[in-house]
Coordinates of C-alpha atoms and ligand atoms in Angstrom, one line a residue:
M1 CA 0.0 0.0 0.0
A2 CA 1.2 3.4 -1.1
T3 CA 1.8 6.4 1.2
R4 CA -1.0 8.8 1.5
I5 CA 0.5 12.3 1.0
D6 CA -1.2 14.5 3.6
G7 CA -1.5 17.9 2.0
K8 CA -3.6 19.3 4.7
A9 CA -1.0 18.4 7.2
M10 CA 1.8 19.9 5.1
A11 CA 0.0 23.0 4.5
A12 CA -0.7 23.6 8.1
T13 CA 2.9 23.1 9.1
I14 CA 4.0 25.7 6.4
S15 CA 1.0 28.1 7.3
A16 CA 2.3 28.0 10.9
R17 CA 5.7 29.2 9.8
I18 CA 4.2 31.8 7.6
T19 CA 2.2 33.1 10.7
E20 CA 5.3 33.2 12.9
E21 CA 7.3 35.0 10.0
T22 CA 4.3 37.4 9.7
S23 CA 4.4 38.3 13.3
A24 CA 8.0 38.9 13.2
L25 CA 7.6 41.1 10.1
K26 CA 5.0 43.2 12.0
Q27 CA 7.2 43.5 15.2
Q28 CA 10.6 44.3 13.3
H29 CA 9.4 46.3 10.4
G30 CA 5.8 47.4 11.1
L31 CA 4.8 45.6 8.0
V32 CA 1.7 43.7 7.5
P33 CA 1.3 41.7 4.2
G34 CA -1.8 42.7 2.4
L35 CA -3.8 40.4 0.0
A36 CA -6.5 41.6 -2.3
V37 CA -8.8 39.0 -3.8
V38 CA -11.3 39.9 -6.4
I39 CA -14.3 37.7 -7.5
V40 CA -16.5 38.5 -10.3
G41 CA -20.2 36.7 -10.4
E42 CA -21.6 33.9 -8.2
D43 CA -19.8 31.0 -9.4
A44 CA -20.3 28.6 -6.5
A45 CA -17.0 26.9 -6.5
S46 CA -15.2 30.3 -7.0
Q47 CA -17.1 31.6 -3.9
V48 CA -15.7 28.6 -1.6
Y49 CA -12.2 29.1 -3.0
V50 CA -12.1 32.6 -2.3
R51 CA -13.6 32.2 1.1
N52 CA -10.9 29.7 2.0
K53 CA -8.2 32.2 0.6
Q54 CA -9.5 35.0 2.7
R55 CA -9.9 32.9 5.9
T56 CA -6.3 31.5 5.5
A57 CA -4.9 35.0 5.1
E58 CA -6.6 36.3 8.2
A59 CA -5.3 33.2 10.2
C60 CA -1.8 34.1 8.9
G61 CA -2.2 37.6 10.2
F62 CA -2.5 39.3 6.9
H63 CA -4.5 42.2 5.9
S64 CA -7.0 40.7 3.6
V65 CA -9.5 42.4 1.5
K66 CA -12.2 41.1 -0.8
H67 CA -13.8 42.8 -3.8
A68 CA -16.9 41.1 -5.0
L69 CA -18.3 42.6 -8.3
P70 CA -21.6 41.6 -10.1
A71 CA -21.2 39.3 -13.1
T72 CA -22.3 42.2 -15.3
V73 CA -19.3 44.3 -14.5
G74 CA -17.5 46.0 -17.4
E75 CA -13.7 45.2 -18.4
D76 CA -12.9 48.8 -17.8
E77 CA -14.4 49.0 -14.4
L78 CA -12.5 45.8 -13.4
L79 CA -9.3 47.3 -14.8
E80 CA -9.7 50.4 -12.7
L81 CA -10.0 48.4 -9.6
I82 CA -6.8 46.6 -10.3
D83 CA -5.1 49.9 -11.1
S84 CA -6.0 51.2 -7.8
L85 CA -4.9 48.0 -6.0
N86 CA -1.6 48.2 -8.0
G87 CA -1.2 51.7 -6.4
D88 CA -2.3 50.7 -2.9
A89 CA 0.7 50.4 -0.5
A90 CA -1.3 48.4 2.0
I91 CA -1.8 45.6 -0.9
H92 CA 1.4 43.5 -1.8
G93 CA -0.7 40.7 -3.5
I94 CA -3.6 40.7 -5.9
L95 CA -5.5 37.8 -7.0
V96 CA -8.3 37.9 -9.6
Q97 CA -10.3 34.6 -9.2
L98 CA -10.7 32.8 -12.6
P99 CA -12.8 31.9 -14.5
L100 CA -14.1 35.3 -15.5
P101 CA -17.5 35.9 -17.2
G102 CA -17.1 35.4 -21.0
H103 CA -17.4 39.2 -21.7
I104 CA -14.2 40.0 -20.1
D105 CA -10.7 39.2 -21.5
E106 CA -9.0 37.1 -18.9
T107 CA -5.7 37.8 -20.4
R108 CA -6.1 41.6 -20.3
I109 CA -7.0 41.3 -16.7
T110 CA -4.1 39.0 -15.6
Q111 CA -1.7 41.0 -17.6
S112 CA -2.8 44.3 -15.8
I113 CA -1.6 43.2 -12.3
L114 CA 1.8 44.6 -11.5
P115 CA 4.3 41.5 -11.9
S116 CA 5.6 42.5 -8.3
K117 CA 2.0 42.0 -6.9
D118 CA 1.1 38.8 -9.1
V119 CA 0.9 36.3 -6.5
D120 CA -0.9 34.0 -8.8
G121 CA 2.1 34.0 -11.2
F122 CA 0.0 34.5 -14.3
H123 CA 1.8 37.6 -15.6
Y124 CA 4.1 37.0 -18.6
V125 CA 7.0 38.3 -16.6
N126 CA 6.7 35.8 -14.2
I127 CA 5.9 33.1 -16.6
G128 CA 9.1 34.1 -18.5
K129 CA 11.3 33.9 -15.4
L130 CA 9.7 30.4 -14.6
T131 CA 10.4 29.0 -18.1
A132 CA 13.8 30.6 -18.2
G133 CA 14.6 28.6 -15.2
A134 CA 14.8 31.7 -12.8
T135 CA 12.4 29.8 -10.5
R136 CA 13.6 31.7 -7.3
D137 CA 13.0 35.1 -9.0
A138 CA 9.5 34.4 -10.3
F139 CA 6.3 34.3 -8.5
V140 CA 5.3 30.6 -9.3
P141 CA 1.6 29.7 -9.7
C142 CA 0.3 28.3 -6.5
T143 CA -1.0 24.9 -7.5
P144 CA 2.1 23.6 -9.3
A145 CA 4.2 25.3 -6.5
G146 CA 2.3 23.2 -3.9
C147 CA 2.5 20.0 -6.0
M148 CA 6.3 20.4 -6.3
L149 CA 6.7 20.7 -2.5
M150 CA 4.8 17.4 -2.0
I151 CA 7.0 15.8 -4.7
E152 CA 10.1 17.0 -3.1
E153 CA 9.0 15.6 0.0
Q154 CA 8.8 12.1 -1.5
L155 CA 11.8 12.2 -3.8
G156 CA 14.1 15.2 -2.8
K157 CA 14.8 18.2 -4.9
D158 CA 16.9 16.8 -7.7
L159 CA 14.8 14.7 -10.0
S160 CA 17.7 13.7 -12.2
G161 CA 17.2 10.3 -14.0
K162 CA 13.2 10.6 -13.2
T163 CA 10.5 10.6 -15.8
A164 CA 7.7 13.1 -15.1
V165 CA 4.3 12.9 -17.0
V166 CA 1.9 15.9 -16.7
I167 CA -1.7 15.3 -18.0
G168 CA -3.1 18.7 -18.8
R169 CA -1.4 21.9 -20.5
S170 CA -3.5 24.7 -18.9
N171 CA -1.5 27.9 -17.9
I172 CA -2.5 27.6 -14.5
V173 CA -1.4 24.1 -13.8
G174 CA 0.0 22.0 -16.7
K175 CA 2.5 24.3 -18.3
P176 CA 4.0 25.8 -15.0
M177 CA 4.2 22.3 -13.6
A178 CA 6.2 21.0 -16.4
A179 CA 8.5 24.1 -16.1
L180 CA 9.1 23.3 -12.3
L181 CA 9.8 19.6 -13.1
L182 CA 12.2 20.6 -15.8
A183 CA 14.1 22.9 -13.4
A184 CA 14.4 20.0 -11.0
N185 CA 16.1 18.1 -13.9
A186 CA 13.2 15.6 -14.5
T187 CA 12.6 14.4 -18.0
V188 CA 9.2 15.9 -18.7
T189 CA 6.3 14.8 -21.0
I190 CA 3.1 17.0 -21.2
C191 CA 0.1 15.2 -22.5
H192 CA -3.5 16.4 -23.3
S193 CA -6.7 15.5 -24.9
R194 CA -5.1 15.0 -28.3
T195 CA -2.4 12.6 -27.0
P196 CA -2.7 9.0 -28.4
D197 CA -2.6 6.2 -25.8
L198 CA -2.5 8.5 -22.7
A199 CA -2.5 5.5 -20.4
A200 CA 0.7 4.1 -22.0
V201 CA 2.7 7.5 -21.6
A202 CA 1.3 7.8 -18.0
R203 CA 2.6 4.2 -17.2
G204 CA 6.1 5.5 -17.9
A205 CA 6.1 8.1 -15.3
D206 CA 8.1 8.1 -11.9
V207 CA 6.0 11.4 -11.2
L208 CA 2.7 11.4 -12.5
V209 CA 0.6 14.8 -12.3
A210 CA -2.9 14.7 -13.3
A211 CA -4.7 18.1 -14.0
V212 CA -7.5 17.5 -16.5
G213 CA -10.8 17.7 -14.6
R214 CA -12.2 14.3 -15.5
P215 CA -13.2 12.2 -12.4
H216 CA -11.2 9.0 -12.0
M217 CA -9.7 9.2 -15.6
V218 CA -6.4 7.9 -14.2
G219 CA -7.0 4.2 -13.2
G220 CA -4.5 1.9 -11.4
D221 CA -3.3 0.5 -14.8
W222 CA -2.1 3.9 -15.7
V223 CA 0.3 4.1 -12.8
K224 CA 3.9 2.9 -12.9
P225 CA 4.7 0.5 -9.7
G226 CA 6.5 2.9 -7.2
A227 CA 5.3 6.2 -8.8
V228 CA 4.4 9.3 -7.1
V229 CA 1.0 10.4 -8.1
I230 CA -0.2 14.0 -7.7
D231 CA -4.0 14.6 -8.2
V232 CA -4.9 18.2 -9.0
G233 CA -8.4 17.5 -10.0
I234 CA -11.2 18.7 -8.0
N235 CA -14.5 17.4 -9.4
R236 CA -17.9 17.5 -7.8
I237 CA -19.8 14.2 -8.5
E238 CA -23.1 12.9 -7.3
I239 CA -23.2 9.8 -5.3
E240 CA -25.6 7.4 -3.6
D241 CA -25.3 7.7 0.2
G242 CA -27.8 5.5 2.2
G243 CA -30.5 5.9 -0.7
E244 CA -29.9 9.7 -1.0
K245 CA -27.9 11.4 -3.5
R246 CA -25.2 13.9 -2.4
A247 CA -22.5 15.8 -3.9
K248 CA -19.0 14.6 -3.3
L249 CA -15.4 16.0 -4.3
T250 CA -13.2 13.7 -6.2
G251 CA -10.0 13.9 -8.1
D252 CA -8.7 12.9 -11.4
V253 CA -7.1 9.8 -10.2
D254 CA -9.0 6.5 -9.0
Y255 CA -7.3 6.9 -5.5
D256 CA -7.9 3.4 -4.2
A257 CA -6.6 1.7 -7.5
A258 CA -3.6 4.2 -7.5
M259 CA -2.7 3.3 -3.9
E260 CA -2.2 -0.4 -4.9
V261 CA 0.4 0.4 -7.3
A262 CA 2.1 3.7 -6.4
A263 CA 4.6 4.5 -3.8
A264 CA 2.6 7.7 -2.8
V265 CA -0.6 9.4 -3.8
T266 CA -2.4 12.8 -3.0
P267 CA -6.0 12.3 -1.9
V268 CA -8.8 14.5 -3.0
P269 CA -9.7 16.4 -0.8
G270 CA -6.9 17.0 1.5
G271 CA -4.0 17.0 -1.1
V272 CA -3.2 19.7 -3.5
G273 CA -6.0 21.9 -2.5
P274 CA -4.8 23.2 0.9
M275 CA -1.3 23.3 -0.4
T276 CA -2.4 25.6 -3.2
I277 CA -3.9 28.1 -0.6
T278 CA -0.7 28.0 1.5
M279 CA 1.5 28.7 -1.5
L280 CA -0.7 31.8 -2.0
M281 CA 0.2 33.0 1.5
S282 CA 3.8 32.2 0.9
N283 CA 3.8 34.4 -2.4
T284 CA 2.0 37.0 -0.7
L285 CA 4.4 37.4 2.3
R286 CA 7.4 37.2 -0.2
A287 CA 5.8 40.0 -2.2
A288 CA 5.5 42.2 0.8
R289 CA 9.1 41.6 1.8
L290 CA 10.4 42.2 -1.7
Q291 CA 8.3 45.4 -2.1
H292 CA 10.0 46.7 1.1
G293 CA 13.5 45.4 0.3
I294 CA 13.4 43.2 3.2
D295 CA 15.5 39.7 3.1
A296 CA 13.8 36.5 4.3
Ligands
GUN1 N1 -9.2 29.4 -10.4 C1 -8.7 28.1 -10.4 N2 -7.5 28.2 -9.8 C2 -7.1 29.5 -9.8 C3 -5.9 30.0 -9.3 O1 -5.0 29.4 -8.9 N3 -5.8 31.3 -9.3 C4 -6.9 32.1 -9.7 N4 -6.7 33.5 -9.7 N5 -8.1 31.6 -10.1 C5 -8.1 30.2 -10.2

């Protein structure tokens, strides 16, 4: 039986350290990290994510601000808000929750955030640094950053000689995940919906990252014996429970089947999700320090 990678526990440990460092930053420099989260519309999943981000920011001792805008808001009005947050000295990190309504150009929005406040790591300046291998200099997107820490915990920082397969090529997860694995010296393959025989490619992976958004797509027969499996999927499915239907969160990986084959697997929930939020706090603390020229 494989190891269950406890993302929740790991995130709690890192959050505790961030809370301590935030307290020291306040005492020594009178500086409070500030995070602004912008949400547009009523998407239920986004509301939950934003609430969790705010709650964690407050628990870390941050100054936390939420801007909730109606789904009908114009792109110009959203750009004006970001402009004012860019110029707000109390705000060190800005996150605009995605997806945005169809009439708003997501790229225009993400590229309007100052790279120094881009704690999501979506600005081209940060993407450029990451893909150029300047990972220490970049704000790295939170989900792949969290995945990488969990992989490091299992295999160490140097993945020389290891093969890594990332299923999914999104800008939020797949592409930055591949860049991080490459920076750690893994031999990396990115797969997607047009890849023939995904299962065969996945079976070659010492590190398998699934980020496709299809419940249980990765079966036990997709997993190489002894692999580390990271499940980024958060899918809401309906199950029968005592004759009643209820919603349940599940990953892209068939967890029970993968646990029979792999060396280590992240569960859903309790794996990647909590680590993503903690990496947002880590990026925000770092942004505050960098904007004030304070070394960690
Ligand atoms: N929507 C889903 N994941 C993310 C994320 O990491 N950042 C933002 N801003 N929106 C998201």
